[in-house]
PDB file of C-alpha atoms and ligand atoms in Angstrom:
ATOM      1  CA  MET A   1      98.750  78.088 104.603  1.00 96.00           C
ATOM      2  CA  LEU A   2      96.168  80.895 104.652  1.00 97.00           C
ATOM      3  CA  ALA A   3      97.151  84.555 104.388  1.00 98.00           C
ATOM      4  CA  ILE A   4      95.119  87.619 105.197  1.00 98.00           C
ATOM      5  CA  ILE A   5      95.911  90.873 103.397  1.00 97.00           C
ATOM      6  CA  GLY A   6      94.631  93.805 105.399  1.00 95.00           C
ATOM      7  CA  GLY A   7      93.592  97.058 103.769  1.00 90.00           C
ATOM      8  CA  SER A   8      93.094 100.499 105.269  1.00 86.00           C
ATOM      9  CA  GLY A   9      92.157 100.157 108.928  1.00 86.00           C
ATOM     10  CA  LEU A  10      93.514  96.612 109.419  1.00 90.00           C
ATOM     11  CA  TYR A  11      97.190  96.382 110.360  1.00 89.00           C
ATOM     12  CA  ALA A  12      97.365  93.322 112.638  1.00 90.00           C
ATOM     13  CA  LEU A  13      95.279  90.323 113.732  1.00 92.00           C
ATOM     14  CA  LYS A  14      95.053  91.358 117.343  1.00 86.00           C
ATOM     15  CA  ALA A  15      92.879  88.443 118.470  1.00 86.00           C
ATOM     16  CA  LEU A  16      95.681  86.012 117.585  1.00 91.00           C
ATOM     17  CA  GLY A  17      98.242  87.546 119.951  1.00 91.00           C
ATOM     18  CA  GLU A  18     101.762  88.581 119.083  1.00 93.00           C
ATOM     19  CA  PRO A  19     102.989  87.560 115.652  1.00 95.00           C
ATOM     20  CA  GLN A  20     106.447  86.456 114.623  1.00 95.00           C
ATOM     21  CA  SER A  21     107.840  88.807 112.031  1.00 95.00           C
ATOM     22  CA  ARG A  22     109.432  87.337 108.887  1.00 96.00           C
ATOM     23  CA  GLN A  23     111.384  89.396 106.365  1.00 96.00           C
ATOM     24  CA  VAL A  24     110.928  87.781 102.966  1.00 97.00           C
ATOM     25  CA  LYS A  25     113.221  88.765 100.074  1.00 97.00           C
ATOM     26  CA  THR A  26     111.679  88.701  96.618  1.00 97.00           C
ATOM     27  CA  ASP A  27     112.820  89.479  93.076  1.00 96.00           C
ATOM     28  CA  TYR A  28     110.431  92.433  92.957  1.00 96.00           C
ATOM     29  CA  ALA A  29     111.657  94.836  95.638  1.00 93.00           C
ATOM     30  CA  ALA A  30     114.991  95.958  97.069  1.00 93.00           C
ATOM     31  CA  ASP A  31     113.554  95.702 100.565  1.00 91.00           C
ATOM     32  CA  ALA A  32     112.263  92.474 102.074  1.00 94.00           C
ATOM     33  CA  VAL A  33     108.515  92.201 102.648  1.00 94.00           C
ATOM     34  CA  ALA A  34     107.621  92.097 106.353  1.00 94.00           C
ATOM     35  CA  VAL A  35     105.102  89.294 106.900  1.00 96.00           C
ATOM     36  CA  GLN A  36     103.464  88.694 110.283  1.00 96.00           C
ATOM     37  CA  LEU A  37     103.067  85.027 111.173  1.00 97.00           C
ATOM     38  CA  TYR A  38     100.358  84.066 113.649  1.00 96.00           C
ATOM     39  CA  THR A  39      99.186  80.760 115.037  1.00 93.00           C
ATOM     40  CA  SER A  40      95.459  80.143 115.037  1.00 90.00           C
ATOM     41  CA  GLY A  41      93.678  77.012 116.281  1.00 84.00           C
ATOM     42  CA  SER A  42      93.725  75.662 112.754  1.00 82.00           C
ATOM     43  CA  GLY A  43      97.392  76.374 112.023  1.00 90.00           C
ATOM     44  CA  PRO A  44      99.658  79.203 110.911  1.00 95.00           C
ATOM     45  CA  VAL A  45      98.215  82.348 109.344  1.00 97.00           C
ATOM     46  CA  ALA A  46     100.303  84.904 107.475  1.00 98.00           C
ATOM     47  CA  PHE A  47      99.336  88.563 107.474  1.00 97.00           C
ATOM     48  CA  ILE A  48     100.448  91.532 105.377  1.00 96.00           C
ATOM     49  CA  PRO A  49      99.146  95.056 105.849  1.00 95.00           C
ATOM     50  CA  ARG A  50      98.836  96.016 102.172  1.00 93.00           C
ATOM     51  CA  HIS A  51      99.762  99.681 102.660  1.00 89.00           C
ATOM     52  CA  GLY A  52     102.727  98.930 104.894  1.00 82.00           C
ATOM     53  CA  GLN A  53     102.886  98.833 108.666  1.00 74.00           C
ATOM     54  CA  SER A  54     102.058 102.496 109.200  1.00 69.00           C
ATOM     55  CA  HIS A  55      99.801 102.999 106.163  1.00 66.00           C
ATOM     56  CA  ARG A  56     102.343 104.991 104.171  1.00 83.00           C
ATOM     57  CA  LEU A  57     101.929 103.457 100.707  1.00 89.00           C
ATOM     58  CA  PRO A  58      99.135 104.864  98.536  1.00 90.00           C
ATOM     59  CA  PRO A  59      97.300 102.297  96.369  1.00 94.00           C
ATOM     60  CA  HIS A  60      99.320 102.999  93.209  1.00 94.00           C
ATOM     61  CA  ARG A  61     102.615 102.568  95.091  1.00 92.00           C
ATOM     62  CA  VAL A  62     101.854  99.280  96.844  1.00 94.00           C
ATOM     63  CA  ASN A  63     104.301  96.668  95.556  1.00 95.00           C
ATOM     64  CA  TYR A  64     101.654  94.049  94.797  1.00 97.00           C
ATOM     65  CA  ARG A  65     104.141  91.721  93.107  1.00 97.00           C
ATOM     66  CA  ALA A  66     106.491  91.723  96.092  1.00 96.00           C
ATOM     67  CA  ASN A  67     103.599  91.103  98.523  1.00 97.00           C
ATOM     68  CA  ILE A  68     102.191  88.150  96.551  1.00 98.00           C
ATOM     69  CA  ALA A  69     105.640  86.717  95.751  1.00 98.00           C
ATOM     70  CA  ALA A  70     106.529  86.849  99.474  1.00 98.00           C
ATOM     71  CA  LEU A  71     103.351  84.976 100.393  1.00 98.00           C
ATOM     72  CA  ALA A  72     104.020  82.382  97.664  1.00 98.00           C
ATOM     73  CA  GLU A  73     107.557  81.967  98.994  1.00 98.00           C
ATOM     74  CA  LEU A  74     106.105  81.143 102.433  1.00 97.00           C
ATOM     75  CA  GLY A  75     103.836  78.481 100.918  1.00 97.00           C
ATOM     76  CA  VAL A  76     100.571  80.448 101.088  1.00 98.00           C
ATOM     77  CA  GLU A  77      97.822  78.829  99.018  1.00 98.00           C
ATOM     78  CA  GLN A  78      94.776  80.856 100.020  1.00 98.00           C
ATOM     79  CA  ILE A  79      94.315  84.582 100.455  1.00 98.00           C
ATOM     80  CA  LEU A  80      91.539  86.360 102.272  1.00 98.00           C
ATOM     81  CA  ALA A  81      91.671  90.068 101.448  1.00 98.00           C
ATOM     82  CA  ILE A  82      90.034  92.910 103.337  1.00 97.00           C
ATOM     83  CA  ASN A  83      89.375  96.069 101.298  1.00 97.00           C
ATOM     84  CA  ALA A  84      87.731  99.388 102.106  1.00 96.00           C
ATOM     85  CA  VAL A  85      85.553 100.596  99.221  1.00 98.00           C
ATOM     86  CA  GLY A  86      83.080 103.263  98.180  1.00 98.00           C
ATOM     87  CA  GLY A  87      79.482 102.149  97.620  1.00 98.00           C
ATOM     88  CA  ILE A  88      77.845 102.704  94.227  1.00 98.00           C
ATOM     89  CA  THR A  89      74.627 100.641  94.286  1.00 98.00           C
ATOM     90  CA  ALA A  90      71.773 101.257  96.746  1.00 97.00           C
ATOM     91  CA  ALA A  91      72.653  98.243  98.922  1.00 97.00           C
ATOM     92  CA  MET A  92      76.277  99.346  99.325  1.00 98.00           C
ATOM     93  CA  GLY A  93      75.896 102.295 101.691  1.00 97.00           C
ATOM     94  CA  PRO A  94      78.516 103.008 104.369  1.00 97.00           C
ATOM     95  CA  GLY A  95      78.908 100.011 106.684  1.00 96.00           C
ATOM     96  CA  ALA A  96      77.604  97.440 104.170  1.00 97.00           C
ATOM     97  CA  LEU A  97      79.737  94.469 103.122  1.00 97.00           C
ATOM     98  CA  LEU A  98      80.298  92.821  99.768  1.00 98.00           C
ATOM     99  CA  ILE A  99      81.968  89.552  98.814  1.00 98.00           C
ATOM    100  CA  PRO A 100      82.627  90.380  95.158  1.00 98.00           C
ATOM    101  CA  ASP A 101      82.626  87.753  92.439  1.00 98.00           C
ATOM    102  CA  GLN A 102      83.805  89.991  89.595  1.00 98.00           C
ATOM    103  CA  ILE A 103      86.223  92.845  88.933  1.00 98.00           C
ATOM    104  CA  ILE A 104      86.623  95.548  86.333  1.00 98.00           C
ATOM    105  CA  ASP A 105      90.134  96.972  86.170  1.00 98.00           C
ATOM    106  CA  TYR A 106      90.365 100.728  85.556  1.00 98.00           C
ATOM    107  CA  THR A 107      93.962 101.076  86.786  1.00 98.00           C
ATOM    108  CA  GLN A 108      96.862 102.210  84.608  1.00 97.00           C
ATOM    109  CA  GLY A 109     100.573 101.548  84.598  1.00 96.00           C
ATOM    110  CA  ARG A 110     100.765  99.144  87.533  1.00 97.00           C
ATOM    111  CA  GLU A 111     103.170  96.180  87.387  1.00 96.00           C
ATOM    112  CA  SER A 112     100.452  93.624  86.922  1.00 97.00           C
ATOM    113  CA  THR A 113     102.046  90.301  85.991  1.00 97.00           C
ATOM    114  CA  PHE A 114     104.761  87.864  87.001  1.00 97.00           C
ATOM    115  CA  PHE A 115     104.905  86.681  83.372  1.00 95.00           C
ATOM    116  CA  ASP A 116     106.792  89.691  82.084  1.00 92.00           C
ATOM    117  CA  GLU A 117     110.410  89.057  81.086  1.00 88.00           C
ATOM    118  CA  ASN A 118     112.772  86.204  80.284  1.00 86.00           C
ATOM    119  CA  LEU A 119     109.910  83.867  79.438  1.00 89.00           C
ATOM    120  CA  THR A 120     110.293  80.635  77.559  1.00 90.00           C
ATOM    121  CA  GLU A 121     106.719  81.120  76.364  1.00 90.00           C
ATOM    122  CA  VAL A 122     103.970  83.737  76.679  1.00 90.00           C
ATOM    123  CA  VAL A 123     101.457  83.023  79.460  1.00 90.00           C
ATOM    124  CA  HIS A 124      97.806  84.152  79.563  1.00 94.00           C
ATOM    125  CA  VAL A 125      96.055  83.014  82.749  1.00 96.00           C
ATOM    126  CA  ASP A 126      92.315  82.382  82.720  1.00 97.00           C
ATOM    127  CA  PHE A 127      90.633  85.130  84.757  1.00 98.00           C
ATOM    128  CA  SER A 128      86.968  84.640  83.759  1.00 98.00           C
ATOM    129  CA  GLN A 129      86.125  84.075  87.429  1.00 98.00           C
ATOM    130  CA  PRO A 130      88.657  86.210  89.328  1.00 98.00           C
ATOM    131  CA  PHE A 131      87.614  85.041  92.819  1.00 98.00           C
ATOM    132  CA  THR A 132      87.578  81.508  94.221  1.00 98.00           C
ATOM    133  CA  THR A 133      83.977  80.452  94.770  1.00 98.00           C
ATOM    134  CA  SER A 134      84.620  77.875  97.516  1.00 98.00           C
ATOM    135  CA  LEU A 135      86.691  80.341  99.568  1.00 98.00           C
ATOM    136  CA  SER A 136      84.069  83.071  99.024  1.00 98.00           C
ATOM    137  CA  HIS A 137      81.398  80.672 100.336  1.00 98.00           C
ATOM    138  CA  ARG A 138      83.432  80.005 103.475  1.00 97.00           C
ATOM    139  CA  LEU A 139      83.791  83.755 103.924  1.00 98.00           C
ATOM    140  CA  ALA A 140      80.026  84.204 103.487  1.00 98.00           C
ATOM    141  CA  SER A 141      79.381  81.608 106.223  1.00 97.00           C
ATOM    142  CA  ALA A 142      81.764  83.445 108.553  1.00 97.00           C
ATOM    143  CA  CYS A 143      79.909  86.714 107.830  1.00 96.00           C
ATOM    144  CA  GLU A 144      76.564  85.068 108.583  1.00 95.00           C
ATOM    145  CA  ALA A 145      77.918  83.666 111.863  1.00 95.00           C
ATOM    146  CA  ALA A 146      79.307  87.093 112.834  1.00 95.00           C
ATOM    147  CA  ASN A 147      75.958  88.691 111.996  1.00 93.00           C
ATOM    148  CA  GLN A 148      74.074  86.184 114.144  1.00 92.00           C
ATOM    149  CA  SER A 149      76.087  87.115 117.214  1.00 88.00           C
ATOM    150  CA  SER A 150      75.932  90.854 116.557  1.00 84.00           C
ATOM    151  CA  ASP A 151      73.409  93.351 118.008  1.00 83.00           C
ATOM    152  CA  SER A 152      73.540  95.328 114.763  1.00 82.00           C
ATOM    153  CA  PRO A 153      73.547  92.883 111.844  1.00 86.00           C
ATOM    154  CA  ARG A 154      74.976  94.251 108.613  1.00 89.00           C
ATOM    155  CA  SER A 155      73.839  94.098 105.058  1.00 89.00           C
ATOM    156  CA  ILE A 156      76.099  91.555 103.314  1.00 95.00           C
ATOM    157  CA  GLN A 157      75.878  91.072  99.568  1.00 97.00           C
ATOM    158  CA  LEU A 158      77.301  87.766  98.390  1.00 97.00           C
ATOM    159  CA  GLN A 159      77.979  88.675  94.750  1.00 98.00           C
ATOM    160  CA  GLY A 160      78.891  91.854  92.953  1.00 98.00           C
ATOM    161  CA  VAL A 161      81.368  93.756  90.865  1.00 98.00           C
ATOM    162  CA  TYR A 162      84.388  95.597  92.283  1.00 98.00           C
ATOM    163  CA  GLY A 163      85.633  98.409  90.023  1.00 98.00           C
ATOM    164  CA  CYS A 164      89.298  99.169  90.656  1.00 98.00           C
ATOM    165  CA  THR A 165      90.434 102.736  89.966  1.00 98.00           C
ATOM    166  CA  GLN A 166      93.952 104.124  89.913  1.00 98.00           C
ATOM    167  CA  GLY A 167      93.676 106.731  92.678  1.00 96.00           C
ATOM    168  CA  PRO A 168      94.905 108.103  94.901  1.00 96.00           C
ATOM    169  CA  ARG A 169      92.340 110.774  94.108  1.00 97.00           C
ATOM    170  CA  LEU A 170      88.711 109.816  94.498  1.00 98.00           C
ATOM    171  CA  GLU A 171      86.577 109.590  91.356  1.00 98.00           C
ATOM    172  CA  THR A 172      84.491 112.256  89.645  1.00 98.00           C
ATOM    173  CA  ALA A 173      80.707 111.909  89.735  1.00 98.00           C
ATOM    174  CA  ALA A 174      80.774 111.216  85.968  1.00 98.00           C
ATOM    175  CA  GLU A 175      83.330 108.421  86.431  1.00 98.00           C
ATOM    176  CA  ILE A 176      81.132 106.794  89.075  1.00 98.00           C
ATOM    177  CA  ASN A 177      78.106 107.211  86.797  1.00 98.00           C
ATOM    178  CA  ARG A 178      80.001 105.383  84.064  1.00 98.00           C
ATOM    179  CA  MET A 179      81.119 102.672  86.497  1.00 98.00           C
ATOM    180  CA  GLN A 180      77.504 102.222  87.581  1.00 98.00           C
ATOM    181  CA  GLN A 181      76.514 101.738  83.940  1.00 98.00           C
ATOM    182  CA  ASP A 182      79.372  99.247  83.610  1.00 98.00           C
ATOM    183  CA  GLY A 183      77.763  97.229  86.417  1.00 98.00           C
ATOM    184  CA  CYS A 184      80.069  98.082  89.336  1.00 98.00           C
ATOM    185  CA  ASP A 185      78.613  97.721  92.839  1.00 98.00           C
ATOM    186  CA  VAL A 186      81.605  99.216  94.633  1.00 98.00           C
ATOM    187  CA  VAL A 187      84.755 101.163  93.821  1.00 98.00           C
ATOM    188  CA  GLY A 188      88.171 100.689  95.373  1.00 98.00           C
ATOM    189  CA  MET A 189      91.820 101.183  94.454  1.00 98.00           C
ATOM    190  CA  THR A 190      93.627  98.075  95.631  1.00 97.00           C
ATOM    191  CA  ALA A 191      92.128  94.870  94.229  1.00 98.00           C
ATOM    192  CA  MET A 192      94.155  95.051  91.028  1.00 98.00           C
ATOM    193  CA  PRO A 193      96.663  93.700  90.280  1.00 98.00           C
ATOM    194  CA  GLU A 194      96.591  91.832  93.615  1.00 98.00           C
ATOM    195  CA  VAL A 195      93.853  89.404  92.587  1.00 98.00           C
ATOM    196  CA  VAL A 196      95.401  88.497  89.227  1.00 98.00           C
ATOM    197  CA  LEU A 197      98.882  88.071  90.711  1.00 98.00           C
ATOM    198  CA  ALA A 198      97.431  85.571  93.190  1.00 98.00           C
ATOM    199  CA  ARG A 199      95.843  83.745  90.230  1.00 98.00           C
ATOM    200  CA  GLU A 200      99.194  83.699  88.418  1.00 98.00           C
ATOM    201  CA  LYS A 201     100.709  82.013  91.479  1.00 98.00           C
ATOM    202  CA  GLY A 202      97.860  79.472  91.553  1.00 98.00           C
ATOM    203  CA  MET A 203      96.452  80.761  94.850  1.00 98.00           C
ATOM    204  CA  ASP A 204      92.811  80.893  95.911  1.00 98.00           C
ATOM    205  CA  TYR A 205      91.550  84.404  96.645  1.00 98.00           C
ATOM    206  CA  ALA A 206      88.390  85.801  98.242  1.00 98.00           C
ATOM    207  CA  MET A 207      87.637  89.344  99.358  1.00 98.00           C
ATOM    208  CA  LEU A 208      85.574  91.010 102.037  1.00 98.00           C
ATOM    209  CA  ALA A 209      84.908  94.605 100.982  1.00 98.00           C
ATOM    210  CA  LEU A 210      83.654  97.104 103.575  1.00 97.00           C
ATOM    211  CA  SER A 211      81.886 100.168 102.206  1.00 98.00           C
ATOM    212  CA  VAL A 212      83.223 103.222 104.031  1.00 97.00           C
ATOM    213  CA  ASN A 213      81.513 105.977 101.991  1.00 98.00           C
ATOM    214  CA  TRP A 214      79.057 106.599  99.191  1.00 98.00           C
ATOM    215  CA  ALA A 215      81.031 106.889  95.957  1.00 98.00           C
ATOM    216  CA  ALA A 216      81.340 110.321  94.331  1.00 98.00           C
ATOM    217  CA  GLY A 217      78.074 111.910  93.256  1.00 97.00           C
ATOM    218  CA  ILE A 218      75.818 109.181  94.689  1.00 97.00           C
ATOM    219  CA  VAL A 219      74.707 111.536  97.452  1.00 96.00           C
ATOM    220  CA  PRO A 220      75.220 115.329  97.502  1.00 95.00           C
ATOM    221  CA  GLY A 221      78.298 116.771  99.209  1.00 93.00           C
ATOM    222  CA  THR A 222      82.006 116.072  99.403  1.00 96.00           C
ATOM    223  CA  ILE A 223      83.659 112.886 100.636  1.00 96.00           C
ATOM    224  CA  THR A 224      85.857 113.572 103.658  1.00 95.00           C
ATOM    225  CA  MET A 225      88.616 111.424 105.112  1.00 94.00           C
ATOM    226  CA  ALA A 226      87.120 112.041 108.563  1.00 95.00           C
ATOM    227  CA  ASP A 227      83.784 110.503 107.529  1.00 94.00           C
ATOM    228  CA  ILE A 228      85.569 107.553 105.905  1.00 95.00           C
ATOM    229  CA  GLN A 229      87.693 107.030 109.021  1.00 95.00           C
ATOM    230  CA  ALA A 230      84.664 107.021 111.317  1.00 96.00           C
ATOM    231  CA  VAL A 231      82.865 104.323 109.276  1.00 96.00           C
ATOM    232  CA  MET A 232      86.095 102.340 108.984  1.00 95.00           C
ATOM    233  CA  ASN A 233      86.750 102.384 112.737  1.00 93.00           C
ATOM    234  CA  GLU A 234      83.191 101.326 113.387  1.00 92.00           C
ATOM    235  CA  GLY A 235      83.270  98.562 110.740  1.00 94.00           C
ATOM    236  CA  MET A 236      86.619  96.996 111.583  1.00 93.00           C
ATOM    237  CA  GLY A 237      85.271  95.430 114.792  1.00 92.00           C
ATOM    238  CA  PHE A 238      82.874  93.444 112.645  1.00 95.00           C
ATOM    239  CA  VAL A 239      85.636  92.539 110.179  1.00 95.00           C
ATOM    240  CA  HIS A 240      87.761  91.174 113.062  1.00 94.00           C
ATOM    241  CA  GLU A 241      84.770  89.099 114.178  1.00 94.00           C
ATOM    242  CA  VAL A 242      84.349  87.699 110.648  1.00 96.00           C
ATOM    243  CA  ILE A 243      88.050  86.774 110.537  1.00 96.00           C
ATOM    244  CA  SER A 244      87.794  84.979 113.910  1.00 94.00           C
ATOM    245  CA  ARG A 245      84.752  83.034 112.697  1.00 95.00           C
ATOM    246  CA  PHE A 246      86.492  82.195 109.441  1.00 95.00           C
ATOM    247  CA  LEU A 247      89.585  80.876 111.214  1.00 94.00           C
ATOM    248  CA  SER A 248      87.652  78.880 113.804  1.00 91.00           C
ATOM    249  CA  ALA A 249      85.588  77.180 111.071  1.00 85.00           C
ATOM    250  CA  GLU A 250      88.699  76.021 109.183  1.00 72.00           C
TER     251      GLU A 250
HETATM  252  N1  HPA B   1      86.716 105.374  95.704  1.00 61.08           N
HETATM  253  C1  HPA B   1      87.802 104.593  95.534  1.00 61.08           C
HETATM  254  N2  HPA B   1      88.346 103.899  96.510  1.00 61.08           N
HETATM  255  C2  HPA B   1      87.768 103.951  97.726  1.00 61.08           C
HETATM  256  C3  HPA B   1      86.640 104.745  97.971  1.00 61.08           C
HETATM  257  C4  HPA B   1      86.079 105.491  96.906  1.00 61.08           C
HETATM  258  O1  HPA B   1      85.071 106.220  97.037  1.00 61.08           O
HETATM  259  N3  HPA B   1      86.334 104.599  99.295  1.00 61.08           N
HETATM  260  C5  HPA B   1      87.258 103.728  99.805  1.00 61.08           C
HETATM  261  N4  HPA B   1      88.126 103.344  98.871  1.00 61.08           N
END
């Protein structure tokens, strides 16, 4: 089964009608994880809004282990993630899209593995290529199809580096300068440890990142939530179109 994990601005798959709600108990949270189950033409699709149903959980408080364990429990094998990010490189201005192929993890203190306690042996998963190329290619085709039917085609970059910061504060200009030197195209707060936990469960994972602002110090001025919200609202229509194309091509 495919799952979609929605980031800021994406809380349901409206085009697929009313979901069934499943409460999935895991070893990683006292509360069950609420998973929405939809039926698309190609079969069932699970959906989790990463920050909770009413966007209450900041990035460092999301229970990534519970979310991924719940999806694994339901038999999910592929994850398509939607993430709002700040743009660092010239091509990643507000409204642009990236399908990243690499990550640099700048987070601290997050519960970032299932292989933690009571092990019979130590486990180190291979993470050289954090994203699944075949799934990323399918996502790229869906983006191209959505662009073809759109009056305002978007810039979509098919490879790049996602730098994951701890948040919830935004970065300093110097931090973004360093991330740029490290090779980051975009900055966000939610890819890690989500991507590695999916790898630990043997799941495929691809991400569509929507730039909702220029990262700190790239252009003069302050970054406001109102500006971010406006770009996000405007961009989510396109993201929904990409998801529809992705599901109908399955
Ligand atoms: N920094 C980190 N995370 C983000 C940003 C940003 O500028 N914009 C959206 N998510």
